[in-house]
PDB file of C-alpha atoms in Angstrom:
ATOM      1  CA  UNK A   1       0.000   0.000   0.000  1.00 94.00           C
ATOM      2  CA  UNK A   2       1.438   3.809  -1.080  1.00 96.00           C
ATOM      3  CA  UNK A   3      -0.290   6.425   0.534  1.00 97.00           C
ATOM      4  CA  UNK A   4       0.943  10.341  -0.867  1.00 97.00           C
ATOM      5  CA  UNK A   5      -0.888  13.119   0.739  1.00 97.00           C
ATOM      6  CA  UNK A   6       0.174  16.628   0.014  1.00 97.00           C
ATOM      7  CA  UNK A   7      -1.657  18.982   1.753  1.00 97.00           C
ATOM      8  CA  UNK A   8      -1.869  22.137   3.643  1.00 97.00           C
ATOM      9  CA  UNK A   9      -3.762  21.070   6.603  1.00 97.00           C
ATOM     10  CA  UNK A  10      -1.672  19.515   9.797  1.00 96.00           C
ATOM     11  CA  UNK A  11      -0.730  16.274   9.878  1.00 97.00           C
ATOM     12  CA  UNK A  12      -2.355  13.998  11.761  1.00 96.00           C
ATOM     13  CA  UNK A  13      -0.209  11.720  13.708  1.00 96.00           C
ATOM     14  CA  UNK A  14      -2.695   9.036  14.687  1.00 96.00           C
ATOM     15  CA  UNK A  15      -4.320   8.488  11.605  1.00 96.00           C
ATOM     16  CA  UNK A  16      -1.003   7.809   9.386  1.00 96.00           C
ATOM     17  CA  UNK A  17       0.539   5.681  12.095  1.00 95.00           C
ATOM     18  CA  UNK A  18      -3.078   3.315  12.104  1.00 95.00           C
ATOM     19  CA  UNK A  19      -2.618   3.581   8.421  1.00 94.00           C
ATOM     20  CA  UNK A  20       1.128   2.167   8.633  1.00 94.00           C
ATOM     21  CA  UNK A  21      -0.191  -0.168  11.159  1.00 93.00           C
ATOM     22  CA  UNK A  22      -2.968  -1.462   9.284  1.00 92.00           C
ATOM     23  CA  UNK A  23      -0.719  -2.839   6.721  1.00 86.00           C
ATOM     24  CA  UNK A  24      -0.010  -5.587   8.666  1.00 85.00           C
ATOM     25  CA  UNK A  25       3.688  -6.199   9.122  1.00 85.00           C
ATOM     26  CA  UNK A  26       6.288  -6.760  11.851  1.00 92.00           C
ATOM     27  CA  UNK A  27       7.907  -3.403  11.965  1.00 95.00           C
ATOM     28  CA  UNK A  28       7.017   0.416  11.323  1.00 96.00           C
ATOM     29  CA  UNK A  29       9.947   3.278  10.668  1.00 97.00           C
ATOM     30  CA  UNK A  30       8.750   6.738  10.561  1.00 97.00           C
ATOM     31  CA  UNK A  31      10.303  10.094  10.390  1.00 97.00           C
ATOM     32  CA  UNK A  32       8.418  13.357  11.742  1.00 97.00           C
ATOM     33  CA  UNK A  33      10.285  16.632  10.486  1.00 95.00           C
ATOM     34  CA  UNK A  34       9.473  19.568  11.877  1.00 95.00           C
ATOM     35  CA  UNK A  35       9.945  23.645  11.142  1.00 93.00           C
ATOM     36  CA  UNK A  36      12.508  24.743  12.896  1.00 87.00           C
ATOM     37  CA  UNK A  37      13.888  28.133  14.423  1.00 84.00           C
ATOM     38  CA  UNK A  38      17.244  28.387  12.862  1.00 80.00           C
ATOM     39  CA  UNK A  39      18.269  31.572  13.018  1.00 80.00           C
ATOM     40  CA  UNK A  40      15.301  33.377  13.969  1.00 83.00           C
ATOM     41  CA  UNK A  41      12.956  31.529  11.153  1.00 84.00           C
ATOM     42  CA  UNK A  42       9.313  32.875  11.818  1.00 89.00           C
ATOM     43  CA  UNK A  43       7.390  31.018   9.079  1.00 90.00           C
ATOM     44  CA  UNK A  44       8.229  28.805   6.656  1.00 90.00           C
ATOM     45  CA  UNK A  45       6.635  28.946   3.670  1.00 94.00           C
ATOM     46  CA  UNK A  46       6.327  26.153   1.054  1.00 92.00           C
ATOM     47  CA  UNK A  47       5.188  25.767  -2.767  1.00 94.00           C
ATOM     48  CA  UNK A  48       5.051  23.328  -4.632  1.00 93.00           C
ATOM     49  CA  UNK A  49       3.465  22.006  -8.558  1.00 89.00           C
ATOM     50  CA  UNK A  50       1.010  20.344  -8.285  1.00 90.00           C
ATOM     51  CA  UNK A  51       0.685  17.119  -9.892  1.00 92.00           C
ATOM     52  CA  UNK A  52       4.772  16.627 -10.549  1.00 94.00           C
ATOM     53  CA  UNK A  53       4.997  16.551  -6.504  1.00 95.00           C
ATOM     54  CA  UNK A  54       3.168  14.359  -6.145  1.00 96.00           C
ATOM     55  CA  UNK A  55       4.546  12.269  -8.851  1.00 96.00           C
ATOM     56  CA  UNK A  56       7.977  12.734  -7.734  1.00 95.00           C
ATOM     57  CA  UNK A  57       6.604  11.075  -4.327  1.00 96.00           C
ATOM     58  CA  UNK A  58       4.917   8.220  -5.386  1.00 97.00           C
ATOM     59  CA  UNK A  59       8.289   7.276  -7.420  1.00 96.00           C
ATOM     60  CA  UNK A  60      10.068   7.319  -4.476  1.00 96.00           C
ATOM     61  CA  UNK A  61       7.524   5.659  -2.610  1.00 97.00           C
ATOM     62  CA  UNK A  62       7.312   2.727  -5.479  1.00 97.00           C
ATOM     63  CA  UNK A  63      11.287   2.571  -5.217  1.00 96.00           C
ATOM     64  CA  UNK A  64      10.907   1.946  -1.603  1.00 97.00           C
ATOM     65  CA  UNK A  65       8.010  -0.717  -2.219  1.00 97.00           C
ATOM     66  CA  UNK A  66      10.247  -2.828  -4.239  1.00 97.00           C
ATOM     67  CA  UNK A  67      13.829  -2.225  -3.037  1.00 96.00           C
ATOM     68  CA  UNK A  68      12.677  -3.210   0.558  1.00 96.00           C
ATOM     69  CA  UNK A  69       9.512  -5.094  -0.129  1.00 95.00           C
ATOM     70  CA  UNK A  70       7.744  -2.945   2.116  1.00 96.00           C
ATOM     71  CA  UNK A  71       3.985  -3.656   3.006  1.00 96.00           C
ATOM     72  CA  UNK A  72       3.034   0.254   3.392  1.00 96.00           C
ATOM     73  CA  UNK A  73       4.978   3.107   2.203  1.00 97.00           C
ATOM     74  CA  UNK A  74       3.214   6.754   3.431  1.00 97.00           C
ATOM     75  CA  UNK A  75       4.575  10.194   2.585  1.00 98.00           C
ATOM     76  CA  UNK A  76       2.594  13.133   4.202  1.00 98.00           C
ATOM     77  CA  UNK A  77       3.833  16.568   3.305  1.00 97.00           C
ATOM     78  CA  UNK A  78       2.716  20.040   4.069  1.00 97.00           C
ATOM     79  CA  UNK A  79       2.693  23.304   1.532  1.00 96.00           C
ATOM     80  CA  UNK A  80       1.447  26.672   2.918  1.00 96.00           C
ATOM     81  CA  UNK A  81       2.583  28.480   5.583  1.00 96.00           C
ATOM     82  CA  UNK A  82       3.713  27.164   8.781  1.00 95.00           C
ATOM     83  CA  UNK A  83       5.795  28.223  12.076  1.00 95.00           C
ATOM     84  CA  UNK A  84       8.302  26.957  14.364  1.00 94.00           C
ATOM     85  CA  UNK A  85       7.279  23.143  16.118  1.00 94.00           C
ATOM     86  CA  UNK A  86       4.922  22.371  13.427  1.00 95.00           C
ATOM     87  CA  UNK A  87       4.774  19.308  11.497  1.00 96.00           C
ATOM     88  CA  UNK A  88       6.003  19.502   7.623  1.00 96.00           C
ATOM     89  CA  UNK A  89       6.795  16.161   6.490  1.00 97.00           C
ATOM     90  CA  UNK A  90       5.423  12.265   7.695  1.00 98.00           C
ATOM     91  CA  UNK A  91       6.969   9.064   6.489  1.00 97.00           C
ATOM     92  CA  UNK A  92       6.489   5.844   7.559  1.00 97.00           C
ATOM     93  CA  UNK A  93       8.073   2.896   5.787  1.00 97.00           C
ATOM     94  CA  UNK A  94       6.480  -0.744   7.040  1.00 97.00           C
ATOM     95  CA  UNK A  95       7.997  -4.161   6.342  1.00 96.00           C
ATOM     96  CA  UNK A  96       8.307  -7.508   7.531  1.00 94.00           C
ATOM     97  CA  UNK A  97      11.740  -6.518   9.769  1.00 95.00           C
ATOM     98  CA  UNK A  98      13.222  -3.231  11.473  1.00 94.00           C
ATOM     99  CA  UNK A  99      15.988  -2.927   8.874  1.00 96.00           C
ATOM    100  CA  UNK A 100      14.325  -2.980   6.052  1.00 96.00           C
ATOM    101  CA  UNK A 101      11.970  -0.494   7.455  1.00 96.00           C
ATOM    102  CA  UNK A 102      14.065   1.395   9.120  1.00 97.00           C
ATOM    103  CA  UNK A 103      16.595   1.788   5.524  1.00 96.00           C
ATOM    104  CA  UNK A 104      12.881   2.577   3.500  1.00 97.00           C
ATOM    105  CA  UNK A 105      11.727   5.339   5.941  1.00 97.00           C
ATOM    106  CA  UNK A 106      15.725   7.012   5.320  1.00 96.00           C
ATOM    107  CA  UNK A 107      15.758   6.618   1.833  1.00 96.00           C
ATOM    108  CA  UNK A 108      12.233   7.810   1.602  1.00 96.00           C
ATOM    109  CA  UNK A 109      12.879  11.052   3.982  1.00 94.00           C
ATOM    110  CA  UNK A 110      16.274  11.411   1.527  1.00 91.00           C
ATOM    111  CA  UNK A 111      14.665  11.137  -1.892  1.00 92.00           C
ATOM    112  CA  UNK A 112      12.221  13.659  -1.381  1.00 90.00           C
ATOM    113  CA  UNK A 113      14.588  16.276   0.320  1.00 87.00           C
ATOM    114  CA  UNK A 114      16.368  16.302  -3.506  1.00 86.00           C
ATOM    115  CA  UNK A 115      13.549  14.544  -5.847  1.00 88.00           C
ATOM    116  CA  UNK A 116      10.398  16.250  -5.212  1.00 89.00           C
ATOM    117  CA  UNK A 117       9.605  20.209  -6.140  1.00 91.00           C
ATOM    118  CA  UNK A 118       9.071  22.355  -3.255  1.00 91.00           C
ATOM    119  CA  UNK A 119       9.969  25.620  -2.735  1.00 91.00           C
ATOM    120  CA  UNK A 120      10.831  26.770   0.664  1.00 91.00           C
ATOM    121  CA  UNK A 121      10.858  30.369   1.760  1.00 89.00           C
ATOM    122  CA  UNK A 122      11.977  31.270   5.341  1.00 88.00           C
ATOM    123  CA  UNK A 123      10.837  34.741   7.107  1.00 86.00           C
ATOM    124  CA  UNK A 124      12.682  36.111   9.796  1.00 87.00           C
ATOM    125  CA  UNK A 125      11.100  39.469  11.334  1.00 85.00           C
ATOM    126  CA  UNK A 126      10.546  41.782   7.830  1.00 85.00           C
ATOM    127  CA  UNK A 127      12.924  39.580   5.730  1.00 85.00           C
ATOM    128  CA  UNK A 128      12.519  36.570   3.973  1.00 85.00           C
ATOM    129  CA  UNK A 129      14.713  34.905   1.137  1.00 84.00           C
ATOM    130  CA  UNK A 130      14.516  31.011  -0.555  1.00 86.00           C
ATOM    131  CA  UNK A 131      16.169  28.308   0.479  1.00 82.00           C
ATOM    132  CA  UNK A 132      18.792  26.903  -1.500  1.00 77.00           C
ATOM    133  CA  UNK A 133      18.766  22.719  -1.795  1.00 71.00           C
ATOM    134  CA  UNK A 134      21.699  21.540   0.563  1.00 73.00           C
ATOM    135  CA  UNK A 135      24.988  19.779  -0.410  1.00 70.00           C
ATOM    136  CA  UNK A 136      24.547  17.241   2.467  1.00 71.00           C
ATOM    137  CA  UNK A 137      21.110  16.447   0.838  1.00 68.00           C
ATOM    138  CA  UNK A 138      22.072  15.995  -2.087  1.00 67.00           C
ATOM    139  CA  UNK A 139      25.029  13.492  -0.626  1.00 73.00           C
ATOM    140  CA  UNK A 140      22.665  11.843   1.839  1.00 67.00           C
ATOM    141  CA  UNK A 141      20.174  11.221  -0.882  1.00 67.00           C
ATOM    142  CA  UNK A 142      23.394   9.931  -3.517  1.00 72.00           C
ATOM    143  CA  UNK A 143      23.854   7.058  -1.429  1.00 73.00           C
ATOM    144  CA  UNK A 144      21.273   4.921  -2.528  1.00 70.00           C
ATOM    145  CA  UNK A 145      22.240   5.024  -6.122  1.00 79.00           C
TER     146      UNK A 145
END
């Protein structure tokens, strides 16, 4: 089971873990990212296009399926505005053992750092500029070519 949700209202926790649950394996790896404060950040803004995000997910997701043979692969992401200690991202990889799951939920949480269009913009007081893609990113997300 892939399950890609892309959406701007908060993430519900409970929900995508009984989802991930519900699939019916031995072990469930998840990753929660949250907005942080770096430097002052106020709100964090995020874009994305519509359609090719979600495509770009669900590849990664199917990549996961097969590489690990994973029973449940979830990506939940959020677009819109948001603020320091919010949720932004969800994943949850599921699969017969912790390693495989636990492998799926990082490559998952790495391919869509790099593979999936969004657009972040950070605001700090007045300011607020776009944030670049990161070399460790990119490096983190090269390893599982």
């Amino acid at each position: 089971m892939i399950h890609i949700s892309v959406q701007q209202s908060a993430i519900d926790i409970a929900a995508e873990m009984a989802r991930a649950e519900a699939a019916g394996a031995g072990a469930v790896a998840t990753f929660t990212g949250l907005v942080r404060a770096d430097d002052g950040v106020g709100t964090l803004e995020l874009e994305h296009y519509p359609g090719a995000t979600e495509a770009a997910l669900l590849k990664a997701a199917e990549g996961a399926v097969a590489r690990w043979s994973l029973s449940a692969a979830i990506i939940v992401h959020r677009v819109g505005p948001m603020h320091p200690g919010e949720r932004i991202v969800f994943v949850a990889a599921t699969a017969a053992h912790r390693g495989a799951a636990l492998e799926a939920c990082a490559y998952l949480i790495d391919r869509l750092k790099t593979d999936a269009p969004f657009w972040k913009r950070e605001t700090r007081g007045a300011a607020s500029s776009w944030v670049e893609a990161r070399d460790h990113d990119h490096a983190a997300a090269a390893r599982w070519e």
